[in-house]
Structures are given as C-alpha cells and as structure tokens.
Coordinates of C-alpha atoms in Angstrom, one line a residue:
X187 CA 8.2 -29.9 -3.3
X188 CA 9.6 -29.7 -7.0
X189 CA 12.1 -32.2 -6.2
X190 CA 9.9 -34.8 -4.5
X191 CA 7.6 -34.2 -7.5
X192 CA 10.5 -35.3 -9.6
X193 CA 11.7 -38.0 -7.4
X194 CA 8.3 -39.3 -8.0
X195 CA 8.1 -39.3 -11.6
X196 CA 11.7 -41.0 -11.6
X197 CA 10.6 -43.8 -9.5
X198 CA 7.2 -44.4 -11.2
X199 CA 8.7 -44.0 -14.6
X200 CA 11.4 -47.1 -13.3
X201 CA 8.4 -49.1 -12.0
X202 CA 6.0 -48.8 -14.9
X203 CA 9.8 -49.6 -17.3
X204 CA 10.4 -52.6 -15.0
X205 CA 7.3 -54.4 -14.8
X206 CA 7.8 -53.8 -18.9
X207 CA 11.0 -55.3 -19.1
X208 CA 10.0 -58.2 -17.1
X209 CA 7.1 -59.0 -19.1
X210 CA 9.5 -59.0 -22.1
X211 CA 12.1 -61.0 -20.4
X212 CA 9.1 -63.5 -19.8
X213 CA 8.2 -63.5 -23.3
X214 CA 11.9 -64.2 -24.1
X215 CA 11.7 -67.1 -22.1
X216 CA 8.8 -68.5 -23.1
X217 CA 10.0 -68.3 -26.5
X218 CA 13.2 -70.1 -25.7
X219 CA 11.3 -72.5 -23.9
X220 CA 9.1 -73.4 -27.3
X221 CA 12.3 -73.8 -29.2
X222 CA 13.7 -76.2 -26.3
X223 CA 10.5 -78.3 -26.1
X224 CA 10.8 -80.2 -29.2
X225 CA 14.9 -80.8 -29.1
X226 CA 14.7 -82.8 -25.5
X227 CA 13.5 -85.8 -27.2
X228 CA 16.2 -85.9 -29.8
X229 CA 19.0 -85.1 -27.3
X230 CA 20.3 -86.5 -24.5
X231 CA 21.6 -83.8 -22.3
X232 CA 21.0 -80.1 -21.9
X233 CA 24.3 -79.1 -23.1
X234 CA 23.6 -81.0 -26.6
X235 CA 20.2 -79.3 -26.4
X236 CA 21.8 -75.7 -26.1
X237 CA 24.2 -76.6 -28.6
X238 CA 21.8 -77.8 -31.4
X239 CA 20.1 -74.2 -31.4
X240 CA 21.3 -70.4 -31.1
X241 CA 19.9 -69.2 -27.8
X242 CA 20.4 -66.0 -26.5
X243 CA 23.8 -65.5 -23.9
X244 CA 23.3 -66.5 -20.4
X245 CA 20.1 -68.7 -21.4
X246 CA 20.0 -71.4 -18.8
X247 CA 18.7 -75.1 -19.2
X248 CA 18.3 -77.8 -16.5
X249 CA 16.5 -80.7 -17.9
X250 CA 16.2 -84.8 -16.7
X251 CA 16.7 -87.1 -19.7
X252 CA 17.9 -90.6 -19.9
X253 CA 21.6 -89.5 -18.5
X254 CA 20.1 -88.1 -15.1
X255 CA 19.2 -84.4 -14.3
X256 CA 22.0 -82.1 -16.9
X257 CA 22.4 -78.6 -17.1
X258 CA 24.0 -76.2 -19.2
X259 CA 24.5 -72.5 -19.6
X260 CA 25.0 -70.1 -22.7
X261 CA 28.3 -68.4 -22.6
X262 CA 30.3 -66.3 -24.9
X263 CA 32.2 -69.3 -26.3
X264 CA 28.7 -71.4 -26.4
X265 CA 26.7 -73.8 -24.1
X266 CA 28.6 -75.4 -21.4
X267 CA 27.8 -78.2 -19.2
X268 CA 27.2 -77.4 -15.6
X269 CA 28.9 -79.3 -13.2
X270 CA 27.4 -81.8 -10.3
X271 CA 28.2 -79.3 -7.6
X272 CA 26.7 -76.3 -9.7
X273 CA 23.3 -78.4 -10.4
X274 CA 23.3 -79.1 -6.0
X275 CA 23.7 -75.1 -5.8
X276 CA 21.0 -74.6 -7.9
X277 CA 18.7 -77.2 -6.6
X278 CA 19.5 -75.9 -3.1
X279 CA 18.8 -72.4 -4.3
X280 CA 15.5 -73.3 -5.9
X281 CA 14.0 -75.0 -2.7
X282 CA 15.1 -72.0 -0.8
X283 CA 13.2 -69.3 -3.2
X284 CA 9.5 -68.6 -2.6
X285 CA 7.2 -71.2 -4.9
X286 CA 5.4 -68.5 -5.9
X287 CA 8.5 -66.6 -7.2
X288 CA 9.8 -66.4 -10.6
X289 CA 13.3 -65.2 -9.9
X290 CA 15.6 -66.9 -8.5
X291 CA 19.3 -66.1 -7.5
X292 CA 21.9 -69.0 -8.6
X293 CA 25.3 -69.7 -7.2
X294 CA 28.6 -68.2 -9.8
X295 CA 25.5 -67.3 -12.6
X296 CA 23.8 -64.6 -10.7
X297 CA 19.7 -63.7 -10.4
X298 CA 17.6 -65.2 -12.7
X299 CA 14.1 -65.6 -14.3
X300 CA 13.4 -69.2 -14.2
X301 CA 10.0 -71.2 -15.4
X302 CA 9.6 -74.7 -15.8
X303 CA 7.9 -76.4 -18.7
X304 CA 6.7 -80.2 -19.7
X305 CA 9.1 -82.5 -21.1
X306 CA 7.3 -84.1 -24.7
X307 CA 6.7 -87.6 -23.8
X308 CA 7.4 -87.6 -20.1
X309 CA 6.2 -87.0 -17.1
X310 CA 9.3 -84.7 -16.0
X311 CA 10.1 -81.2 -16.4
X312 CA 13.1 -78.8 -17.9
X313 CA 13.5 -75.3 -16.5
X314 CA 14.7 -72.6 -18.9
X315 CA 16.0 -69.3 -17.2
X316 CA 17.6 -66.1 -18.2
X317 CA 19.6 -63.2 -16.6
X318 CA 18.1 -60.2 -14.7
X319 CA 21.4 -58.3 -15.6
X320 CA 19.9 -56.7 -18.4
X321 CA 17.1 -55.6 -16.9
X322 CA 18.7 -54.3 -13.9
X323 CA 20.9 -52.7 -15.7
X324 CA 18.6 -50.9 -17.8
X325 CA 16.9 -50.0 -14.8
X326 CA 19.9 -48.3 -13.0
X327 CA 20.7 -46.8 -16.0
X328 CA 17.2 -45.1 -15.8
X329 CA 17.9 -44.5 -12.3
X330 CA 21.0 -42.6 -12.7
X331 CA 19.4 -41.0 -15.7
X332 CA 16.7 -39.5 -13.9
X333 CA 18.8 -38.3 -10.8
X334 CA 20.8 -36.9 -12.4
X335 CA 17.8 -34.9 -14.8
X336 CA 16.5 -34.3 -11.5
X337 CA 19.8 -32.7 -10.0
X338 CA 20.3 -30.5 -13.0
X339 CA 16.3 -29.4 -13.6
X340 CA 16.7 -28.6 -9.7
X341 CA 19.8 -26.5 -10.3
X342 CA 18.2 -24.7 -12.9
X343 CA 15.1 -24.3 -11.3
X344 CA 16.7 -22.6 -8.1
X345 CA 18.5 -20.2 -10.7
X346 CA 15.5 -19.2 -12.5
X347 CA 14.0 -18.8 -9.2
X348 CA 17.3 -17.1 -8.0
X349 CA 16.9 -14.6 -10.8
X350 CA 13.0 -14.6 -10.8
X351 CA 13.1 -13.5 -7.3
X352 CA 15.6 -10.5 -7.4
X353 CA 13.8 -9.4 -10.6
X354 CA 10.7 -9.5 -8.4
X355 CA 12.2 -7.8 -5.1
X356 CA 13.3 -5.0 -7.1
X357 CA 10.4 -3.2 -7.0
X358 CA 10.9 -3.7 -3.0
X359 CA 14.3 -2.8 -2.9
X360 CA 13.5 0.6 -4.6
X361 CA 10.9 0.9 -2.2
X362 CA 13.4 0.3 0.9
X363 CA 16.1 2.7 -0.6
X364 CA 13.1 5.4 -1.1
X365 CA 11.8 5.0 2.7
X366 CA 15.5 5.0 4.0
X367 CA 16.4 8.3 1.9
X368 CA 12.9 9.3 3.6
X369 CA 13.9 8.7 6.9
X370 CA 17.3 10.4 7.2
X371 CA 15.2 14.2 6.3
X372 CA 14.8 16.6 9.1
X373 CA 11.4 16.9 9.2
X374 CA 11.0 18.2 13.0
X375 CA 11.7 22.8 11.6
X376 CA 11.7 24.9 8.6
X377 CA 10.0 24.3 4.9
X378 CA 10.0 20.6 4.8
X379 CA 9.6 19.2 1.3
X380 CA 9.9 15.5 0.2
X381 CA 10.9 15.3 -3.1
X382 CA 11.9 11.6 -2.7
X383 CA 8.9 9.1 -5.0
X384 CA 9.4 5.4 -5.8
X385 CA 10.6 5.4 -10.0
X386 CA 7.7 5.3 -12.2
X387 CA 8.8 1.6 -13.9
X388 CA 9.3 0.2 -10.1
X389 CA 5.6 0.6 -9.5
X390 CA 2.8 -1.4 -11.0
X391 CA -1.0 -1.3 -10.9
X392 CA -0.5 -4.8 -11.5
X393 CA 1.3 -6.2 -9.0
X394 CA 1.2 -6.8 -5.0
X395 CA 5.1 -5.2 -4.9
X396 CA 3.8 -2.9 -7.5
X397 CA 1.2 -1.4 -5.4
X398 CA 2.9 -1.3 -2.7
X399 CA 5.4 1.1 -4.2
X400 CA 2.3 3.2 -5.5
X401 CA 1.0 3.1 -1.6
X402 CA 4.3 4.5 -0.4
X403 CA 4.4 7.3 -3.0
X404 CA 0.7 8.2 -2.3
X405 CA 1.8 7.9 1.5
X406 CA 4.6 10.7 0.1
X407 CA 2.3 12.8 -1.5
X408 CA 0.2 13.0 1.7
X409 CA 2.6 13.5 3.8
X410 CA 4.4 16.5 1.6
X411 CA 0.7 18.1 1.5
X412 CA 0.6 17.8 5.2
X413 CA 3.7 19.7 5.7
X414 CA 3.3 22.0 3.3
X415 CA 0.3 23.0 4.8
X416 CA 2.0 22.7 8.2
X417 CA 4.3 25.5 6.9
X418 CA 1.6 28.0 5.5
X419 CA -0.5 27.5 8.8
X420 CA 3.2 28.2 11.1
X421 CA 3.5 31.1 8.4
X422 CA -0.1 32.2 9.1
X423 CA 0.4 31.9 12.5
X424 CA 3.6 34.0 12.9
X425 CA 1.7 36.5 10.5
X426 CA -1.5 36.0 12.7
X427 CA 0.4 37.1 16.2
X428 CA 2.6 39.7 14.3
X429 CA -0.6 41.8 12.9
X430 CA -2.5 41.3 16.2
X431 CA 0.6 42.5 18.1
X432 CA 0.4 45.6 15.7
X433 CA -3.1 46.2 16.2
X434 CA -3.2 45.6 20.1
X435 CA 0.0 47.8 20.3
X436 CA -1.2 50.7 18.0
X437 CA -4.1 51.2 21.0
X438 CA -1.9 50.6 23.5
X439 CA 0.3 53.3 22.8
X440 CA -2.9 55.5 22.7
X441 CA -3.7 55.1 25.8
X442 CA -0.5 55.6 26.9
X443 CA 0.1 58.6 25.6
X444 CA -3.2 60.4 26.4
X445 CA -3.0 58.7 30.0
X446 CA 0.7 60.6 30.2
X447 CA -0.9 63.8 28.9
X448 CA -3.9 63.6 31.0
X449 CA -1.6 63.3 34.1
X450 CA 0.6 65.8 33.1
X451 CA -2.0 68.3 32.8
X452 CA -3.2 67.6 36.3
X453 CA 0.1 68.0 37.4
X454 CA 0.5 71.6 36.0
X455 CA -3.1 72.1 37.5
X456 CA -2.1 71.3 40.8
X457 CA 1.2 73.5 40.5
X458 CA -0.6 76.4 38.8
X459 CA -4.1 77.1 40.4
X460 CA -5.3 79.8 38.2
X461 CA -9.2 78.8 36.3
X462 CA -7.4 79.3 33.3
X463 CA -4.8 76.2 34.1
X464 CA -7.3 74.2 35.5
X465 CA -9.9 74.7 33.0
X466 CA -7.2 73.4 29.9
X467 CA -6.0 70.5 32.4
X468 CA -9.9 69.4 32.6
X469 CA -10.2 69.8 28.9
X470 CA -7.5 67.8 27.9
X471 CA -7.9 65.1 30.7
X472 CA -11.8 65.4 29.0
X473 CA -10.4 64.5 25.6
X474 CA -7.6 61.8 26.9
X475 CA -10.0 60.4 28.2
X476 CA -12.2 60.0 25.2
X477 CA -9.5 58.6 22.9
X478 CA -8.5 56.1 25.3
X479 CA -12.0 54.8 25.9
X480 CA -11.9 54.8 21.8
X481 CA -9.1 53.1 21.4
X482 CA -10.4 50.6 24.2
X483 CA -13.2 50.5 22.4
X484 CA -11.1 49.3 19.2
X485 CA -9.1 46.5 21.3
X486 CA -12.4 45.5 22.4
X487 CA -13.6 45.1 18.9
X488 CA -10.2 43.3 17.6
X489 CA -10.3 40.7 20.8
X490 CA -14.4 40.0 20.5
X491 CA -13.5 39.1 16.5
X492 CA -10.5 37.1 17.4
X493 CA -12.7 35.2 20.2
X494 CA -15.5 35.3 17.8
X495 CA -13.3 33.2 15.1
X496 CA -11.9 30.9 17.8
X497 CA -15.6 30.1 19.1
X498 CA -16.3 29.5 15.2
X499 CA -13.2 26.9 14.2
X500 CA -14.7 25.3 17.5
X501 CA -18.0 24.8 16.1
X502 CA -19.4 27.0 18.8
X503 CA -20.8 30.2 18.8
X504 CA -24.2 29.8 16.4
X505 CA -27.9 29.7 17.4
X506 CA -30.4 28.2 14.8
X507 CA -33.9 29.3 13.9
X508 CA -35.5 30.3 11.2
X509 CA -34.1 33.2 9.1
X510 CA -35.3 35.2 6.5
X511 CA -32.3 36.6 4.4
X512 CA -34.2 39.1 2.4
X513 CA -35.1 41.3 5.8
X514 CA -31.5 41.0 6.6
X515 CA -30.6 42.3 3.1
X516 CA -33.5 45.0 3.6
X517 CA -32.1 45.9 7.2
X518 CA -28.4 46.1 6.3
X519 CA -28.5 48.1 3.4
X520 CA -31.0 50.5 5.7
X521 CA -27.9 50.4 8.0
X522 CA -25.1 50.7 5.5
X523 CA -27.0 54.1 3.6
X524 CA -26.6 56.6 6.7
X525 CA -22.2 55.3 7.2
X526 CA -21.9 55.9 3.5
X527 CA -24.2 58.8 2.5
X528 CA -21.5 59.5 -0.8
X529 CA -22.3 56.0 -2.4
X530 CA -25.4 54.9 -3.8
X531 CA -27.3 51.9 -2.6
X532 CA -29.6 49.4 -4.2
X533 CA -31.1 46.3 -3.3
X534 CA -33.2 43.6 -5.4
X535 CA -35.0 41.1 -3.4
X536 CA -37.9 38.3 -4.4
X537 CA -41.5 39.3 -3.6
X538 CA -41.2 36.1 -1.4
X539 CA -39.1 35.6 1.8
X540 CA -36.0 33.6 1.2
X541 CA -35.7 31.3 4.4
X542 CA -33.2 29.2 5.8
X543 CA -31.7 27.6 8.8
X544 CA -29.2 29.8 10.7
X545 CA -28.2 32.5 13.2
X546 CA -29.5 35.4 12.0
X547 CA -27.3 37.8 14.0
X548 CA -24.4 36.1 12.7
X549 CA -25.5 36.4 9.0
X550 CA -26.6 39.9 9.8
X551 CA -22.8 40.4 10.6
X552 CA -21.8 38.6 7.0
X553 CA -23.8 41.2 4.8
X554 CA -22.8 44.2 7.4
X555 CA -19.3 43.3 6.3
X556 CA -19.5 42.6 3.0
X557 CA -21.5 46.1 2.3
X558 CA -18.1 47.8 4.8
X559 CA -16.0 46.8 2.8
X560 CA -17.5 47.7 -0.2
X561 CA -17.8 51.3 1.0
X562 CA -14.6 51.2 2.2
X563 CA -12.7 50.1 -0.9
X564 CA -15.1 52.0 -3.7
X565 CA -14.7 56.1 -3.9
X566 CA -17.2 58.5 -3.4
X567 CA -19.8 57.9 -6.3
X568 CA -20.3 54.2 -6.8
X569 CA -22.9 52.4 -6.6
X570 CA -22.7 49.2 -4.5
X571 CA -26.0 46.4 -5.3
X572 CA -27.2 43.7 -3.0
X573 CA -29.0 41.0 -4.2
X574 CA -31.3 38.1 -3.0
X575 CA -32.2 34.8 -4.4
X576 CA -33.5 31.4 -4.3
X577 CA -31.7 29.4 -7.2
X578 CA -32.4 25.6 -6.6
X579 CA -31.5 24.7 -3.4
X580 CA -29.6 27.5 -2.2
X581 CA -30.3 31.2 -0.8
X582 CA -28.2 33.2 -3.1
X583 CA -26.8 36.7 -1.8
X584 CA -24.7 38.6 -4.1
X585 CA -22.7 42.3 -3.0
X586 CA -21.9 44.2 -6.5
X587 CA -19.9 47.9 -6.6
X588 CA -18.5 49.1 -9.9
X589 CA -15.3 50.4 -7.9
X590 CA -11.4 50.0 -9.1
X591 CA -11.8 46.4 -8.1
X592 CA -9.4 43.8 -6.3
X593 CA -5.8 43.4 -6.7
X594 CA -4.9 39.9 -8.2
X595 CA -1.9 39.8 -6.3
X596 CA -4.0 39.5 -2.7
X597 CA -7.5 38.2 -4.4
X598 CA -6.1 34.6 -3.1
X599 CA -5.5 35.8 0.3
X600 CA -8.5 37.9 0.6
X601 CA -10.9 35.7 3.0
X602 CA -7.2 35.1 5.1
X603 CA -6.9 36.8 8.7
X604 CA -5.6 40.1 8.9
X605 CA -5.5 40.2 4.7
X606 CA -6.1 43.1 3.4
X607 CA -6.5 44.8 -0.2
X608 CA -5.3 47.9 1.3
X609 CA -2.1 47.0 3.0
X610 CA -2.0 50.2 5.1
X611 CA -2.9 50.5 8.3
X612 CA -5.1 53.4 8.4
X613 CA -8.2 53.3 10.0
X614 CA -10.4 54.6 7.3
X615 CA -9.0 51.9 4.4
X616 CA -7.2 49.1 5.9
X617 CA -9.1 47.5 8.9
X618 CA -8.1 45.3 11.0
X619 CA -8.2 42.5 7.9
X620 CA -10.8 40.2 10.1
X621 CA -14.2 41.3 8.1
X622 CA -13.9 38.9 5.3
X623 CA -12.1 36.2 7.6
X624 CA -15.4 36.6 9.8
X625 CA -18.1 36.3 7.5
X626 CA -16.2 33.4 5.9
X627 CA -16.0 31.8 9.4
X628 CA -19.8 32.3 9.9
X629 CA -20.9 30.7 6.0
X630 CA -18.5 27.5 6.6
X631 CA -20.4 27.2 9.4
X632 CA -23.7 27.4 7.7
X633 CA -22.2 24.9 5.2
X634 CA -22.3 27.4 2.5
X635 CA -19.8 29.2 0.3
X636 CA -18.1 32.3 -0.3
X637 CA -16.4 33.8 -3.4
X638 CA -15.4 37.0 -5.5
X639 CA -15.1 37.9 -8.3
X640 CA -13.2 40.8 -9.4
X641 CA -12.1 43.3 -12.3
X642 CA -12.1 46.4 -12.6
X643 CA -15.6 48.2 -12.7
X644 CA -16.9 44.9 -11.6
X645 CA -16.5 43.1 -7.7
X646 CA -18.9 40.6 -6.7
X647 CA -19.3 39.0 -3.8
X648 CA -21.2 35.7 -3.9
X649 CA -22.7 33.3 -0.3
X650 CA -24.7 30.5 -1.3
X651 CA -26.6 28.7 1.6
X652 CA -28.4 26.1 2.1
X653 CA -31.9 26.8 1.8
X654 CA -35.5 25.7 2.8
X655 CA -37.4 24.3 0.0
X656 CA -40.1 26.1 -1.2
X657 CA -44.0 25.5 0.3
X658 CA -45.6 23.7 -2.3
X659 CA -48.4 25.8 -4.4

C-alpha cells in the first residue's frame, strides 16, 4: 500500500512536471517564433534566417520564400541547411501526425514540438520547432529519481517496520516463554506452586500485547490460589478421614473389648454354675453392655454431625419460619446451667423479641455449642455471658467467659473440622472438634457470620444474622 502510495506520488509529480515543461517549451517557441517573424522578409532562405540570429540548439525552421520551401536546423557548429530529401521526410512526417497534435517525430532530428506561424507580407507560413529531448530527459531523470526514492524509503520502511515489530512482539514473546515454562510443571500431585509471572516492564496497561501479558499473570495468580487451596482442602481431607478414623476407632475398640469381656464372663458362667459366678457374669455382661450402647451412642453422635455438615455444604438440611433468638438464648442458657452447675451464667436480652428468618432447631444447636464449649474450656468459677441484640439490620448474639482464653496458634483453625483448642482427646476437654465447625455450617447457611475474639480473661464469640426489620411504632 506504501509503495503504490509512492508510485503514485512519483507519477503525478512527472505529470504535473511535464505538462510544465511543455508549456515552457511552448513558450520557448513562441518566442523563437517572434524573433523569426520579422527576419523572413529580409532573408531568403531559412538557413540565412537561423544564421542572422542566436537561436537556441536544435531550433528548427522550415519556411517558403522566393527560393522554394528551405529549412534549416541549429547545430553545435551553427544553422545548417536541410537537404531536399530531409524536407520530403519531414513533410511526409507532418501529414502523417495527428492535425491536432503539436509534436511531431522527424526523420535523423528526432521528436519535436512544432507550430506554424504567418509569414509578414504573405499568404504562406514558416514552422519553427524544438526538441522534446530535454524535456524527456528531465522527465526520466525524475523518473529514476523517484524510483529509486521510492526503493530506498521502502527499504527503510520495512526495517523500521522490521524492528518496530520485534520491539512490539516482545511483550508476546515473554508471554510465550512464560506459558511454555508453565506448561512443562507437574501440576497433576503434591504442593503445586507457580512462581512463573510475565516481567513487570513486558506488561502494559496500555497496550493490547500489554494486557495480554497482565491477563496471563492474573490467569497465574488464579490458578496458584486454586491450587493452593486444592492442597489445604487434600490436607484437610487427609486430616478430616485421619481424626474420624480416630474417633470411629476409639468406640470401636470399646465395644470390642466389653463385647469380649461380656462373653467371656458367660463363658465362665456356663463352666462354673455357682449364683455367685453367674451373678458377676450378669453384672459385668450388665455393664458391657452399657458402655457399648455408650460408645454407640458416641458413633452415633460423630456420624449424625458428619451427615449433618454434608447435608449443610449441600444447601440441605434447614427449615425456615420465623424465629425468635432471644427465647433460644433464654432456653439455652436454662439448658446450659444444670451441665455446668460450677460456672456462673448470665444472659442480657432486649425487652423486645429479636426475630428473624431461620431454623430454629438449627440455631438452637449454634448457641448449645457455643455455651459447651465455653464450659468446657473455662475452669470451675467463670462466668460465661450471653447476649442478644438488634444492631441495624442484624440479630446480634454474643457468648463472653472471662476464662484463660484461646491459643493464637489454633485461633485461625478454630471453626476448622476436628480443630480443637485442646488437642487431647479426652472426652471431658477435647471433643470431637465438630461444635464450632457445626454452628459455623448452620450461620453460613443463614448468610450470617461468625467470629472470636480472644485474650486472656476475655473470649467472645460473635453471629450476626440477618434480621427482620423492626414493626414500625
């Protein structure tokens, strides 16, 4: 397109020069003409009429005096005559052109502009002519001047481009060599991180190539969340099945042992039939069988919190209506006083029920476990508050205790599954680790939050629900 663009110009520029140069040759002409006029009365023949003046070289004059039709040309040496074959060429030549044209091509003198004039005093006329060389000339010369501006400006322009370009890919190349390094990382096991980013002066705002590098590392920084949190959720996982495996075993080998011991003792029964034998065999089978349907009872507990978790990632598992969270405050901490009769309970509600939409068994089950854990983690003494308020738009309930408080190290993986502050397993201070993972479940589902906030002397637990606006006055 550039080059046809210059092409043009080139061409244009000849025309407009040649049209120009032919109007100046005409001019020249003329004015050769004005200065022949008056001499072809005084002379005889065109050569004499050449040679009384200074004409300009190859000026051409063919004139018909008293001697007969003459003609002479303008050499380097002066005029000469033309001969008697040279004037039939030209005449022959002249009846050939077009009338209408100006130029004219003549036998051994080349192409010519030609125009006839009146001879003074006579009715015949003289024609004066002069060569196209120069202007031909002058045109080629533009010619070859502007193809070969064009040739070069084109060579230039396809280096500039050249280098324009690869300055302009580079961008792109970084962004191939980043996806290729990409590419070739095992991404399928293990803690997968991608460290690999498009450089900061490759990627600009500014730019489509720019912005494509700033997509890719954006793409990056996605994907490296993504399988960093791919890793902590296989982590969790493998955690997940290892504490339930502990806690279904633990039961297991309960009722094991006490379903051995219970059969044993039946078996000395039957070998020994004294009352005394039999009475200890039905006293221990008696108590075996109490501690297994404990421990069943335990397993049950464990499996109806896992299913009650899976129903709850499901969206499943919740029945709406219309709840009032400060009887569920009143009724918990009513059920919380006789299971810890060594703490000390206190609850502040609003003279006015706090309603929202929910499932009131479910958030039943969120204070219950908030106020366990607070009497399991607190000694013998504290005091643990429950509060209940309407701030805004949201039903505010808040679980205080003055106890030692939480232990930074596991505050960040306290509403986890199977977390726990105390990491024993003992049944009176560790749990299972599935309260707090549990009444987190239940206030996502309510599209409310759940937070702590701990030292020591001061634990608060903070839900925040959506509420129902206040009846206006």
């Amino acid at each position: 397109m550039v080059a046809f663009i210059l092409v043009m110009i080139g061409i244009s520029t000849s025309a407009i020069l040649s049209q120009v140069l032919y109007v100046n040759l005409g001019a020249q002409v003329d004015e050769a003409a004005s200065s022949i006029q008056p001499r072809t009365a005084f002379q005889s023949t065109a050569e004499q009429v050449l040679q009384s003046g200074f004409f300009d070289s190859g000026t051409l004059l063919v004139m018909n005096s008293r001697s007969g039709i003459t003609g002479a040309v303008v050499g380097d040496t002066g005029a000469r005559a033309l001969t008697d074959d040279d004037l039939g060429r030209i005449a022959d030549s002249l009846q050939a052109a077009d009338p209408n044209a100006q130029t004219v091509e003549l036998p051994n003198l080349g192409e010519y502009l030609v125009r006839s004039f009146p001879t003074p005093g006579s009715n015949s006329l003289f024609l004066v002519g002069l060569p196209l060389s120069q202007v031909t000339g002058t045109i080629g010369a533009i010619l070859t001047t502007v193809a070969l501006v064009t040739a070069g400006g084109l060579l230039l322009l396809a280096v500039v481009i050249a280098i324009v370009i690869r300055l302009g890919l580079r961008p792109l190349r970084a962004v191939a060599e980043t996806a290729t390094r990409v590419a070739s990382l095992r991404m399928d096991q293990g803690d997968v991180s991608i460290t690999e980013r498009v450089p900061a002066e490759q990627v600009d705002a500014h730019t489509e190539i720019g912005q494509v590098g700033s997509a890719l590392n954006t793409l990056l920084d996605r994907v490296d969340a993504s399988l960093s949190a791919r890793q902590r959720n296989e982590e969790m996982m493998r955690r997940f099945v290892a504490d339930a495996s502990h806690e279904l075993r633990t039961p297991l080998a309960s009722i094991r042992g006490f379903s051995e011991l219970s059969l044993r003792a039946m078996r000395q029964a039957q070998d020994d039939e004294s009352r005394q034998r039999i009475a200890l065999a039905v006293e221990t089978t008696e108590q075996s069988l109490e501690r297994i349907q404990a421990q069943s009872l335990r397993m049950t507990t464990l499996v109806e919190d896992l299913l009650l978790l899976a129903r709850l990632d499901e969206g499943q598992e919740l029945v709406y209506g219309s709840v009032d969270l400060t009887r569920l405050a009143v009724e918990a901490v009513g059920d919380a006083r006789p299971a810890g009769p060594d703490h000390s309970w206190t609850i502040d509600v609003p003279d006015t029920p706090v309603e929202l939409a929910g499932d009131a068994s479910r958030l039943h089950q969120v204070i219950a476990n908030l106020l366990a854990n607070a009497r399991t983690h607190t000694p013998a003494g504290s005091v643990v508050a429950v509060s209940v308020a309407h701030e805004g738009s949201e039903a505010v309930l808040r679980v205080h205790d003055d106890g030692p408080g939480i232990d930074p190290s596991v505050a960040s993986q306290l509403f986890e599954r199977f977390a726990r502050a105390d990491r024993s397993r003992d049944r009176k201070t560790g749990g299972t680790g599935l309260g707090l993972s549990i009444a987190k479940a239940i206030v996502d589902a309510h599209h409310g939050t759940i937070t702590v906030r701990s030292t020591p002397g001061d634990t608060t637990f903070e839900v925040r629900l959506p509420a129902k606006p206040a009846d206006p006055a």
